[in-house]
Amino acid sequence: MLNSIKKFRNAHWFKGHLYAYGNLLKRKRNIRQGRKFLWNAELFFDTRCNFKCLHCSISKFQKQRDFKQWMSLDEIEHVAEQLRRMDCFLCCLVGGETTLRKDLCEIVSKFHERRILPTIITNGYLVDKGYLRELKKAGLFSIGFSLNGGKAESHDSFVCKPGAFDKALESIDSARESGMCVSIAVVPTRQSIANGEYRRLIEFAVRKGIRVNVNYPALCGEYTGDYDELLTPSEIREVREYFKLPNVTSDFTVLAEKYECPAGRKKIYILPDGSVCPCTFIHISFGNMLEEALEEIMDRLWCQEIFMSRPGYCLASESIEFNEKYLEPVFKAEKVPLDYREHPMLGSAASEAAVEAGVGVEN
């Protein structure tokens, strides 16, 4: 039992949520029995935000007048129950800005009650010690703070909010004092790598004793179709070097024993209208959780070779070929997400994929 837990990187994080240890052991049993399950769901439940970040990945959703802008509490509970049935290990709640929701504590509790680790990403602007106490009481496992610069000038200009950096630092210190697992969410851009801002953010986290969760820039939202924003191979190598530090992680490392893309296989991205996409940055819908069972949607995803091939790189951020073949139709679409049936590379393959019942997935 202990050996199985030790194989999962950073398993010591879960001391305050003991059910996570049982869920880790269930993973091994599910793999042995060929039972399908999910590692991680990212629930984008509300588009509303109090910042205007230059790299915002959801801006296209915010600008679509007929796109559903937020999920109700009942709809979120329905999502949580479906994730529970898929043995989902963790659900990361994202926006927009999560703390704008007055029912955030209730939302967190819906996942905690179902033994799914609830985490949130926030800009920290509305966070204070009292709010953190309520979130912890509701069962929040981890809180991540978005930082886009190592000093006030760069961060505040990036998010278009004066005072944002100082408030984020204050909120980070308060969260550390609360005893919760704390991290900073960082997107290393070509500019921040060149000017040393990315390195300063890593050094800041090391000094504070907190984690860094890294996401590469991808071509969605404000970066849609702008290939110049993708990191070069040498810049990616520099970013990857920091993954050797024990407190620097990403979805590519924390969900696996080796560096690999989890999109559509271990991880899904759920939109406010219930659409299920393979990843935060791959805005292709394979179905709607508010209209059909998640198991059926995952069968469509799990028959897609592009996601099941365990690529050793981020599909959306490291592969020009993937962007050209799979994301160019999304870039050109009038509305997002693009339905998989309307995608030239996925429609026929996915429709055949009524995958035989009982086909196992090695997660």
mmCIF file of C-alpha atoms in Angstrom:
data_model
loop_
_atom_site.group_PDB
_atom_site.id
_atom_site.type_symbol
_atom_site.label_atom_id
_atom_site.label_comp_id
_atom_site.label_asym_id
_atom_site.label_seq_id
_atom_site.Cartn_x
_atom_site.Cartn_y
_atom_site.Cartn_z
ATOM 1 C CA MET A 1 0.000 0.000 0.000
ATOM 2 C CA LEU A 2 2.667 2.513 1.008
ATOM 3 C CA ASN A 3 4.784 1.683 -2.029
ATOM 4 C CA SER A 4 1.839 2.416 -4.340
ATOM 5 C CA ILE A 5 1.342 5.816 -2.746
ATOM 6 C CA LYS A 6 5.036 6.699 -2.887
ATOM 7 C CA LYS A 7 5.068 6.162 -6.655
ATOM 8 C CA PHE A 8 2.770 9.140 -7.077
ATOM 9 C CA ARG A 9 4.893 12.307 -7.143
ATOM 10 C CA ASN A 10 4.161 14.677 -4.221
ATOM 11 C CA ALA A 11 1.659 12.350 -2.549
ATOM 12 C CA HIS A 12 2.497 14.036 0.780
ATOM 13 C CA TRP A 13 0.326 16.985 -0.317
ATOM 14 C CA PHE A 14 -2.828 15.063 0.587
ATOM 15 C CA LYS A 15 -2.359 14.772 4.334
ATOM 16 C CA GLY A 16 -5.325 17.066 4.980
ATOM 17 C CA HIS A 17 -7.595 15.095 2.620
ATOM 18 C CA LEU A 18 -7.129 11.492 3.641
ATOM 19 C CA TYR A 19 -9.598 10.127 1.095
ATOM 20 C CA ALA A 20 -7.063 11.034 -1.626
ATOM 21 C CA TYR A 21 -4.802 8.178 -0.498
ATOM 22 C CA GLY A 22 -7.612 5.682 -1.036
ATOM 23 C CA ASN A 23 -8.279 7.211 -4.440
ATOM 24 C CA LEU A 24 -4.621 6.765 -5.387
ATOM 25 C CA LEU A 25 -4.868 3.068 -4.575
ATOM 26 C CA LYS A 26 -8.114 2.835 -6.547
ATOM 27 C CA ARG A 27 -6.174 4.099 -9.593
ATOM 28 C CA LYS A 28 -3.952 1.034 -9.518
ATOM 29 C CA ARG A 29 -6.966 -1.264 -9.133
ATOM 30 C CA ASN A 30 -8.791 0.444 -12.023
ATOM 31 C CA ILE A 31 -5.794 0.008 -14.324
ATOM 32 C CA ARG A 32 -5.429 -3.656 -13.376
ATOM 33 C CA GLN A 33 -9.134 -4.287 -14.030
ATOM 34 C CA GLY A 34 -9.205 -2.274 -17.268
ATOM 35 C CA ARG A 35 -11.768 0.130 -15.830
ATOM 36 C CA LYS A 36 -11.983 3.609 -17.331
ATOM 37 C CA PHE A 37 -11.449 6.579 -15.047
ATOM 38 C CA LEU A 38 -10.440 10.242 -15.081
ATOM 39 C CA TRP A 39 -7.524 11.857 -13.294
ATOM 40 C CA ASN A 40 -8.293 15.526 -13.583
ATOM 41 C CA ALA A 41 -11.174 17.736 -14.686
ATOM 42 C CA GLU A 42 -10.874 21.472 -15.082
ATOM 43 C CA LEU A 43 -14.265 23.115 -14.600
ATOM 44 C CA PHE A 44 -14.535 26.535 -16.222
ATOM 45 C CA PHE A 45 -17.837 27.413 -14.561
ATOM 46 C CA ASP A 46 -18.061 31.197 -14.982
ATOM 47 C CA THR A 47 -16.689 33.596 -17.599
ATOM 48 C CA ARG A 48 -16.911 36.725 -15.448
ATOM 49 C CA CYS A 49 -13.624 38.330 -14.411
ATOM 50 C CA ASN A 50 -12.306 41.514 -12.800
ATOM 51 C CA PHE A 51 -9.004 41.487 -14.772
ATOM 52 C CA LYS A 52 -8.154 41.856 -18.472
ATOM 53 C CA CYS A 53 -5.083 39.634 -18.862
ATOM 54 C CA LEU A 54 -3.198 40.014 -22.123
ATOM 55 C CA HIS A 55 -2.998 36.231 -22.674
ATOM 56 C CA CYS A 56 -6.581 35.444 -21.575
ATOM 57 C CA SER A 57 -7.573 32.026 -22.968
ATOM 58 C CA ILE A 58 -11.336 32.500 -22.528
ATOM 59 C CA SER A 59 -11.857 35.884 -24.189
ATOM 60 C CA LYS A 60 -13.560 34.346 -27.229
ATOM 61 C CA PHE A 61 -16.184 32.757 -24.970
ATOM 62 C CA GLN A 62 -16.730 36.055 -23.167
ATOM 63 C CA LYS A 63 -17.344 37.845 -26.469
ATOM 64 C CA GLN A 64 -19.886 35.352 -27.841
ATOM 65 C CA ARG A 65 -23.299 36.781 -27.066
ATOM 66 C CA ASP A 66 -25.135 33.467 -27.331
ATOM 67 C CA PHE A 67 -22.590 31.508 -25.263
ATOM 68 C CA LYS A 68 -23.757 30.433 -21.793
ATOM 69 C CA GLN A 69 -21.662 32.561 -19.438
ATOM 70 C CA TRP A 70 -22.001 30.653 -16.169
ATOM 71 C CA MET A 71 -23.178 27.409 -14.568
ATOM 72 C CA SER A 72 -25.779 27.304 -11.817
ATOM 73 C CA LEU A 73 -25.035 25.545 -8.525
ATOM 74 C CA ASP A 74 -27.411 22.711 -9.480
ATOM 75 C CA GLU A 75 -25.609 22.238 -12.793
ATOM 76 C CA ILE A 76 -22.241 22.187 -11.023
ATOM 77 C CA GLU A 77 -23.525 19.530 -8.632
ATOM 78 C CA HIS A 78 -24.655 17.477 -11.638
ATOM 79 C CA VAL A 79 -21.132 17.766 -13.075
ATOM 80 C CA ALA A 80 -19.596 16.758 -9.728
ATOM 81 C CA GLU A 81 -21.784 13.655 -9.545
ATOM 82 C CA GLN A 82 -20.828 12.566 -13.064
ATOM 83 C CA LEU A 83 -17.147 13.068 -12.251
ATOM 84 C CA ARG A 84 -17.597 10.958 -9.120
ATOM 85 C CA ARG A 85 -18.978 8.121 -11.229
ATOM 86 C CA MET A 86 -15.821 8.297 -13.354
ATOM 87 C CA ASP A 87 -13.604 8.091 -10.233
ATOM 88 C CA CYS A 88 -12.189 11.552 -10.981
ATOM 89 C CA PHE A 89 -9.308 12.282 -8.631
ATOM 90 C CA LEU A 90 -9.204 16.096 -8.737
ATOM 91 C CA CYS A 91 -11.289 18.976 -10.060
ATOM 92 C CA CYS A 92 -9.708 22.376 -10.619
ATOM 93 C CA LEU A 93 -12.246 25.213 -10.529
ATOM 94 C CA VAL A 94 -11.347 28.046 -12.883
ATOM 95 C CA GLY A 95 -12.859 31.179 -14.413
ATOM 96 C CA GLY A 96 -13.008 33.978 -15.226
ATOM 97 C CA GLU A 97 -12.276 34.829 -11.643
ATOM 98 C CA THR A 98 -13.517 32.103 -9.305
ATOM 99 C CA THR A 99 -13.881 34.323 -6.240
ATOM 100 C CA LEU A 100 -16.488 36.524 -7.931
ATOM 101 C CA ARG A 101 -18.957 33.706 -7.264
ATOM 102 C CA LYS A 102 -20.669 34.273 -3.921
ATOM 103 C CA ASP A 103 -21.491 30.551 -3.740
ATOM 104 C CA LEU A 104 -17.873 29.414 -4.235
ATOM 105 C CA CYS A 105 -17.734 27.691 -0.846
ATOM 106 C CA GLU A 106 -20.864 25.700 -1.718
ATOM 107 C CA ILE A 107 -19.336 24.802 -5.081
ATOM 108 C CA VAL A 108 -16.151 23.559 -3.386
ATOM 109 C CA SER A 109 -18.173 21.443 -0.958
ATOM 110 C CA LYS A 110 -20.020 19.661 -3.798
ATOM 111 C CA PHE A 111 -16.728 18.092 -4.882
ATOM 112 C CA HIS A 112 -15.291 17.539 -1.409
ATOM 113 C CA GLU A 113 -18.463 15.681 -0.359
ATOM 114 C CA ARG A 114 -17.901 13.329 -3.296
ATOM 115 C CA ARG A 115 -14.271 12.715 -2.352
ATOM 116 C CA ILE A 116 -12.936 14.628 -5.366
ATOM 117 C CA LEU A 117 -10.058 16.947 -4.452
ATOM 118 C CA PRO A 118 -11.282 20.527 -5.078
ATOM 119 C CA THR A 119 -8.765 23.187 -6.101
ATOM 120 C CA ILE A 120 -9.202 26.729 -7.394
ATOM 121 C CA ILE A 121 -7.201 29.215 -9.446
ATOM 122 C CA THR A 122 -7.619 32.889 -8.532
ATOM 123 C CA ASN A 123 -5.968 36.232 -9.143
ATOM 124 C CA GLY A 124 -6.164 36.782 -5.357
ATOM 125 C CA TYR A 125 -7.654 40.265 -5.586
ATOM 126 C CA LEU A 126 -10.746 39.454 -3.495
ATOM 127 C CA VAL A 127 -9.108 36.975 -1.119
ATOM 128 C CA ASP A 128 -8.690 37.674 2.596
ATOM 129 C CA LYS A 129 -8.088 35.603 5.721
ATOM 130 C CA GLY A 130 -11.764 35.237 6.570
ATOM 131 C CA TYR A 131 -12.608 34.046 3.066
ATOM 132 C CA LEU A 132 -9.758 31.535 3.170
ATOM 133 C CA ARG A 133 -11.076 30.114 6.443
ATOM 134 C CA GLU A 134 -14.485 29.570 4.822
ATOM 135 C CA LEU A 135 -12.956 27.909 1.769
ATOM 136 C CA LYS A 136 -10.863 25.593 3.913
ATOM 137 C CA LYS A 137 -13.898 24.690 5.997
ATOM 138 C CA ALA A 138 -15.777 23.859 2.783
ATOM 139 C CA GLY A 139 -13.028 21.362 1.920
ATOM 140 C CA LEU A 140 -10.736 23.265 -0.444
ATOM 141 C CA PHE A 141 -7.556 21.269 -0.977
ATOM 142 C CA SER A 142 -5.383 23.731 -2.879
ATOM 143 C CA ILE A 143 -5.425 27.339 -4.014
ATOM 144 C CA GLY A 144 -3.361 28.641 -6.906
ATOM 145 C CA PHE A 145 -2.614 32.296 -7.574
ATOM 146 C CA SER A 146 -1.992 33.532 -11.115
ATOM 147 C CA LEU A 147 1.226 35.540 -11.345
ATOM 148 C CA ASN A 148 2.359 37.015 -14.641
ATOM 149 C CA GLY A 149 5.430 38.925 -13.526
ATOM 150 C CA GLY A 150 8.041 38.948 -10.805
ATOM 151 C CA LYS A 151 7.420 42.582 -9.882
ATOM 152 C CA ALA A 152 4.473 44.959 -9.636
ATOM 153 C CA GLU A 153 5.185 46.865 -12.830
ATOM 154 C CA SER A 154 5.211 43.821 -15.117
ATOM 155 C CA HIS A 155 2.374 41.913 -13.433
ATOM 156 C CA ASP A 156 -0.002 44.883 -13.100
ATOM 157 C CA SER A 157 0.489 45.958 -16.706
ATOM 158 C CA PHE A 158 -0.086 42.384 -17.912
ATOM 159 C CA VAL A 159 -3.410 42.037 -16.080
ATOM 160 C CA CYS A 160 -4.401 45.686 -16.584
ATOM 161 C CA LYS A 161 -5.064 46.200 -12.852
ATOM 162 C CA PRO A 162 -3.033 48.603 -10.667
ATOM 163 C CA GLY A 163 -2.180 47.108 -7.278
ATOM 164 C CA ALA A 164 -2.832 43.537 -8.439
ATOM 165 C CA PHE A 165 0.699 42.289 -7.687
ATOM 166 C CA ASP A 166 0.870 43.575 -4.114
ATOM 167 C CA LYS A 167 -2.597 42.198 -3.383
ATOM 168 C CA ALA A 168 -1.637 38.813 -4.829
ATOM 169 C CA LEU A 169 1.433 38.629 -2.563
ATOM 170 C CA GLU A 170 -0.685 39.516 0.445
ATOM 171 C CA SER A 171 -3.207 36.814 -0.450
ATOM 172 C CA ILE A 172 -0.454 34.238 -0.985
ATOM 173 C CA ASP A 173 0.933 34.901 2.510
ATOM 174 C CA SER A 174 -2.558 34.635 4.009
ATOM 175 C CA ALA A 175 -3.150 31.335 2.233
ATOM 176 C CA ARG A 176 0.156 29.938 3.497
ATOM 177 C CA GLU A 177 -0.816 30.895 7.047
ATOM 178 C CA SER A 178 -4.147 29.082 6.610
ATOM 179 C CA GLY A 179 -2.372 25.751 6.183
ATOM 180 C CA MET A 180 -3.755 25.047 2.718
ATOM 181 C CA CYS A 181 -1.656 23.786 -0.166
ATOM 182 C CA VAL A 182 -0.590 26.939 -2.039
ATOM 183 C CA SER A 183 0.828 27.418 -5.510
ATOM 184 C CA ILE A 184 1.373 30.064 -8.148
ATOM 185 C CA ALA A 185 0.127 29.508 -11.696
ATOM 186 C CA VAL A 186 2.655 30.725 -14.245
ATOM 187 C CA VAL A 187 2.610 30.993 -18.045
ATOM 188 C CA PRO A 188 6.207 31.468 -19.241
ATOM 189 C CA THR A 189 6.032 33.690 -22.311
ATOM 190 C CA ARG A 190 8.839 34.370 -24.752
ATOM 191 C CA GLN A 191 9.193 37.812 -23.177
ATOM 192 C CA SER A 192 9.260 36.607 -19.549
ATOM 193 C CA ILE A 193 11.885 33.978 -20.357
ATOM 194 C CA ALA A 194 14.097 36.497 -22.170
ATOM 195 C CA ASN A 195 13.886 39.236 -19.514
ATOM 196 C CA GLY A 196 14.272 36.908 -16.519
ATOM 197 C CA GLU A 197 10.744 37.362 -15.142
ATOM 198 C CA TYR A 198 10.012 33.633 -15.362
ATOM 199 C CA ARG A 199 13.189 32.800 -13.428
ATOM 200 C CA ARG A 200 12.280 35.393 -10.784
ATOM 201 C CA LEU A 201 8.862 33.800 -10.313
ATOM 202 C CA ILE A 202 10.489 30.387 -9.732
ATOM 203 C CA GLU A 203 12.922 31.938 -7.244
ATOM 204 C CA PHE A 204 10.028 33.688 -5.474
ATOM 205 C CA ALA A 205 8.204 30.368 -5.057
ATOM 206 C CA VAL A 206 11.337 28.662 -3.735
ATOM 207 C CA ARG A 207 11.766 31.417 -1.114
ATOM 208 C CA LYS A 208 8.117 31.115 -0.067
ATOM 209 C CA GLY A 209 8.169 27.322 -0.028
ATOM 210 C CA ILE A 210 5.208 27.041 -2.386
ATOM 211 C CA ARG A 211 4.592 25.161 -5.626
ATOM 212 C CA VAL A 212 4.719 26.490 -9.157
ATOM 213 C CA ASN A 213 2.268 25.105 -11.703
ATOM 214 C CA VAL A 214 3.427 25.827 -15.244
ATOM 215 C CA ASN A 215 1.298 26.105 -18.389
ATOM 216 C CA TYR A 216 2.841 26.987 -21.728
ATOM 217 C CA PRO A 217 1.282 29.721 -23.896
ATOM 218 C CA ALA A 218 -1.182 28.293 -26.419
ATOM 219 C CA LEU A 219 -3.015 29.670 -29.429
ATOM 220 C CA CYS A 220 -6.455 30.363 -27.992
ATOM 221 C CA GLY A 221 -8.292 33.380 -26.628
ATOM 222 C CA GLU A 222 -6.162 36.483 -27.151
ATOM 223 C CA TYR A 223 -3.404 34.389 -28.754
ATOM 224 C CA THR A 224 -5.659 32.654 -31.301
ATOM 225 C CA GLY A 225 -3.708 31.790 -34.423
ATOM 226 C CA ASP A 226 -0.643 33.823 -33.397
ATOM 227 C CA TYR A 227 2.135 31.268 -33.899
ATOM 228 C CA ASP A 228 4.775 33.789 -32.819
ATOM 229 C CA GLU A 229 3.538 33.401 -29.225
ATOM 230 C CA LEU A 230 4.497 29.708 -29.057
ATOM 231 C CA LEU A 231 7.764 28.972 -27.283
ATOM 232 C CA THR A 232 10.722 27.915 -29.401
ATOM 233 C CA PRO A 233 12.368 24.506 -28.788
ATOM 234 C CA SER A 234 15.251 26.180 -26.911
ATOM 235 C CA GLU A 235 12.824 28.156 -24.717
ATOM 236 C CA ILE A 236 10.885 24.974 -23.930
ATOM 237 C CA ARG A 237 14.125 23.236 -22.945
ATOM 238 C CA GLU A 238 14.866 26.106 -20.561
ATOM 239 C CA VAL A 239 11.399 25.890 -19.022
ATOM 240 C CA ARG A 240 11.642 22.110 -18.667
ATOM 241 C CA GLU A 241 14.905 22.436 -16.754
ATOM 242 C CA TYR A 242 12.952 23.909 -13.840
ATOM 243 C CA PHE A 243 10.765 20.790 -13.649
ATOM 244 C CA LYS A 244 13.760 19.153 -11.962
ATOM 245 C CA LEU A 245 13.009 21.279 -8.887
ATOM 246 C CA PRO A 246 10.693 19.501 -6.418
ATOM 247 C CA ASN A 247 8.261 22.428 -6.187
ATOM 248 C CA VAL A 248 7.853 23.036 -9.955
ATOM 249 C CA THR A 249 5.145 20.962 -11.631
ATOM 250 C CA SER A 250 2.731 20.932 -14.536
ATOM 251 C CA ASP A 251 -0.036 18.693 -15.811
ATOM 252 C CA PHE A 252 2.679 16.949 -17.833
ATOM 253 C CA THR A 253 4.586 15.851 -14.725
ATOM 254 C CA VAL A 254 2.216 15.706 -11.756
ATOM 255 C CA LEU A 255 -0.209 13.318 -13.459
ATOM 256 C CA ALA A 256 2.419 10.876 -14.701
ATOM 257 C CA GLU A 257 5.709 9.202 -13.936
ATOM 258 C CA LYS A 258 7.105 10.696 -17.154
ATOM 259 C CA TYR A 259 6.595 13.900 -19.155
ATOM 260 C CA GLU A 260 3.493 13.416 -21.343
ATOM 261 C CA CYS A 261 0.411 15.302 -22.506
ATOM 262 C CA PRO A 262 -2.733 14.342 -20.527
ATOM 263 C CA ALA A 263 -5.231 16.088 -22.853
ATOM 264 C CA GLY A 264 -8.360 14.032 -23.500
ATOM 265 C CA ARG A 265 -6.921 10.941 -21.839
ATOM 266 C CA LYS A 266 -6.323 11.861 -18.220
ATOM 267 C CA LYS A 267 -7.696 15.382 -18.262
ATOM 268 C CA ILE A 268 -10.782 17.181 -19.610
ATOM 269 C CA TYR A 269 -11.932 20.794 -19.724
ATOM 270 C CA ILE A 270 -15.602 21.520 -19.017
ATOM 271 C CA LEU A 271 -17.167 24.770 -20.246
ATOM 272 C CA PRO A 272 -20.008 26.767 -18.616
ATOM 273 C CA ASP A 273 -22.493 25.361 -21.157
ATOM 274 C CA GLY A 274 -21.490 21.785 -20.250
ATOM 275 C CA SER A 275 -19.304 21.144 -23.310
ATOM 276 C CA VAL A 276 -16.420 18.739 -22.713
ATOM 277 C CA CYS A 277 -13.108 19.551 -24.417
ATOM 278 C CA PRO A 278 -9.826 17.605 -24.231
ATOM 279 C CA CYS A 279 -7.870 20.482 -22.714
ATOM 280 C CA THR A 280 -7.964 24.085 -21.534
ATOM 281 C CA PHE A 281 -6.492 25.130 -24.870
ATOM 282 C CA ILE A 282 -8.196 22.694 -27.263
ATOM 283 C CA HIS A 283 -11.656 24.137 -27.798
ATOM 284 C CA ILE A 284 -13.235 21.158 -29.546
ATOM 285 C CA SER A 285 -16.360 19.754 -27.891
ATOM 286 C CA PHE A 286 -16.933 15.999 -27.797
ATOM 287 C CA GLY A 287 -20.317 16.275 -26.083
ATOM 288 C CA ASN A 288 -22.248 18.059 -23.359
ATOM 289 C CA MET A 289 -22.322 16.854 -19.737
ATOM 290 C CA LEU A 290 -25.615 18.636 -19.100
ATOM 291 C CA GLU A 291 -27.284 16.700 -21.913
ATOM 292 C CA GLU A 292 -25.691 13.244 -21.905
ATOM 293 C CA ALA A 293 -23.643 10.937 -19.702
ATOM 294 C CA LEU A 294 -19.948 11.711 -19.285
ATOM 295 C CA GLU A 295 -19.167 8.026 -19.891
ATOM 296 C CA GLU A 296 -20.505 8.337 -23.453
ATOM 297 C CA ILE A 297 -18.505 11.513 -24.072
ATOM 298 C CA MET A 298 -15.303 9.926 -22.799
ATOM 299 C CA ASP A 299 -15.826 6.934 -25.095
ATOM 300 C CA ARG A 300 -15.623 9.362 -28.015
ATOM 301 C CA LEU A 301 -12.481 10.962 -26.651
ATOM 302 C CA TRP A 302 -10.788 7.734 -25.681
ATOM 303 C CA CYS A 303 -11.011 6.359 -29.226
ATOM 304 C CA GLN A 304 -9.010 9.298 -30.624
ATOM 305 C CA GLU A 305 -5.485 8.147 -31.382
ATOM 306 C CA ILE A 306 -4.103 11.686 -31.226
ATOM 307 C CA PHE A 307 -4.961 11.904 -27.506
ATOM 308 C CA MET A 308 -4.432 8.246 -26.595
ATOM 309 C CA SER A 309 -0.928 7.991 -28.057
ATOM 310 C CA ARG A 310 0.662 9.432 -24.877
ATOM 311 C CA PRO A 311 2.644 12.167 -26.689
ATOM 312 C CA GLY A 312 5.759 13.285 -24.834
ATOM 313 C CA TYR A 313 5.005 16.949 -25.459
ATOM 314 C CA CYS A 314 2.111 19.403 -25.046
ATOM 315 C CA LEU A 315 -0.088 19.016 -28.126
ATOM 316 C CA ALA A 316 -1.445 22.571 -28.045
ATOM 317 C CA SER A 317 1.759 24.389 -27.097
ATOM 318 C CA GLU A 318 4.646 22.346 -28.503
ATOM 319 C CA SER A 319 3.330 20.901 -31.755
ATOM 320 C CA ILE A 320 3.010 23.111 -34.838
ATOM 321 C CA GLU A 321 1.616 20.090 -36.697
ATOM 322 C CA PHE A 322 -1.173 19.606 -34.148
ATOM 323 C CA ASN A 323 -2.081 23.295 -34.337
ATOM 324 C CA GLU A 324 -2.193 23.215 -38.124
ATOM 325 C CA LYS A 325 -4.180 19.985 -38.416
ATOM 326 C CA TYR A 326 -6.465 20.153 -35.401
ATOM 327 C CA LEU A 327 -6.654 23.740 -34.181
ATOM 328 C CA GLU A 328 -6.707 25.739 -37.429
ATOM 329 C CA PRO A 329 -10.382 24.732 -37.942
ATOM 330 C CA VAL A 330 -11.065 26.060 -34.423
ATOM 331 C CA PHE A 331 -9.252 29.320 -35.169
ATOM 332 C CA LYS A 332 -11.439 29.806 -38.263
ATOM 333 C CA ALA A 333 -14.729 28.792 -36.630
ATOM 334 C CA GLU A 334 -17.353 31.486 -36.113
ATOM 335 C CA LYS A 335 -18.121 30.084 -32.667
ATOM 336 C CA VAL A 336 -16.231 28.096 -30.059
ATOM 337 C CA PRO A 337 -16.133 25.374 -29.014
ATOM 338 C CA LEU A 338 -16.140 23.625 -32.378
ATOM 339 C CA ASP A 339 -18.304 20.493 -32.393
ATOM 340 C CA TYR A 340 -16.147 17.410 -33.117
ATOM 341 C CA ARG A 341 -18.654 16.347 -35.802
ATOM 342 C CA GLU A 342 -17.823 19.503 -37.740
ATOM 343 C CA HIS A 343 -14.062 18.979 -37.481
ATOM 344 C CA PRO A 344 -12.440 17.609 -40.657
ATOM 345 C CA MET A 345 -9.949 15.453 -38.739
ATOM 346 C CA LEU A 346 -12.292 14.111 -36.062
ATOM 347 C CA GLY A 347 -15.846 13.820 -37.350
ATOM 348 C CA SER A 348 -15.779 10.419 -39.037
ATOM 349 C CA ALA A 349 -13.345 8.812 -36.592
ATOM 350 C CA ALA A 350 -15.290 9.944 -33.566
ATOM 351 C CA SER A 351 -18.639 8.890 -34.956
ATOM 352 C CA GLU A 352 -17.300 5.382 -35.492
ATOM 353 C CA ALA A 353 -16.150 5.460 -31.943
ATOM 354 C CA ALA A 354 -19.154 4.224 -30.288
ATOM 355 C CA VAL A 355 -16.252 2.158 -28.931
ATOM 356 C CA GLU A 356 -17.138 -1.293 -27.807
ATOM 357 C CA ALA A 357 -18.450 -1.369 -24.288
ATOM 358 C CA GLY A 358 -15.876 -2.504 -21.784
ATOM 359 C CA VAL A 359 -12.761 -1.429 -23.694
ATOM 360 C CA GLY A 360 -10.186 -0.522 -21.051
ATOM 361 C CA VAL A 361 -8.016 2.559 -20.877
ATOM 362 C CA GLU A 362 -4.517 2.511 -19.409
ATOM 363 C CA ASN A 363 -4.406 5.783 -17.508
#
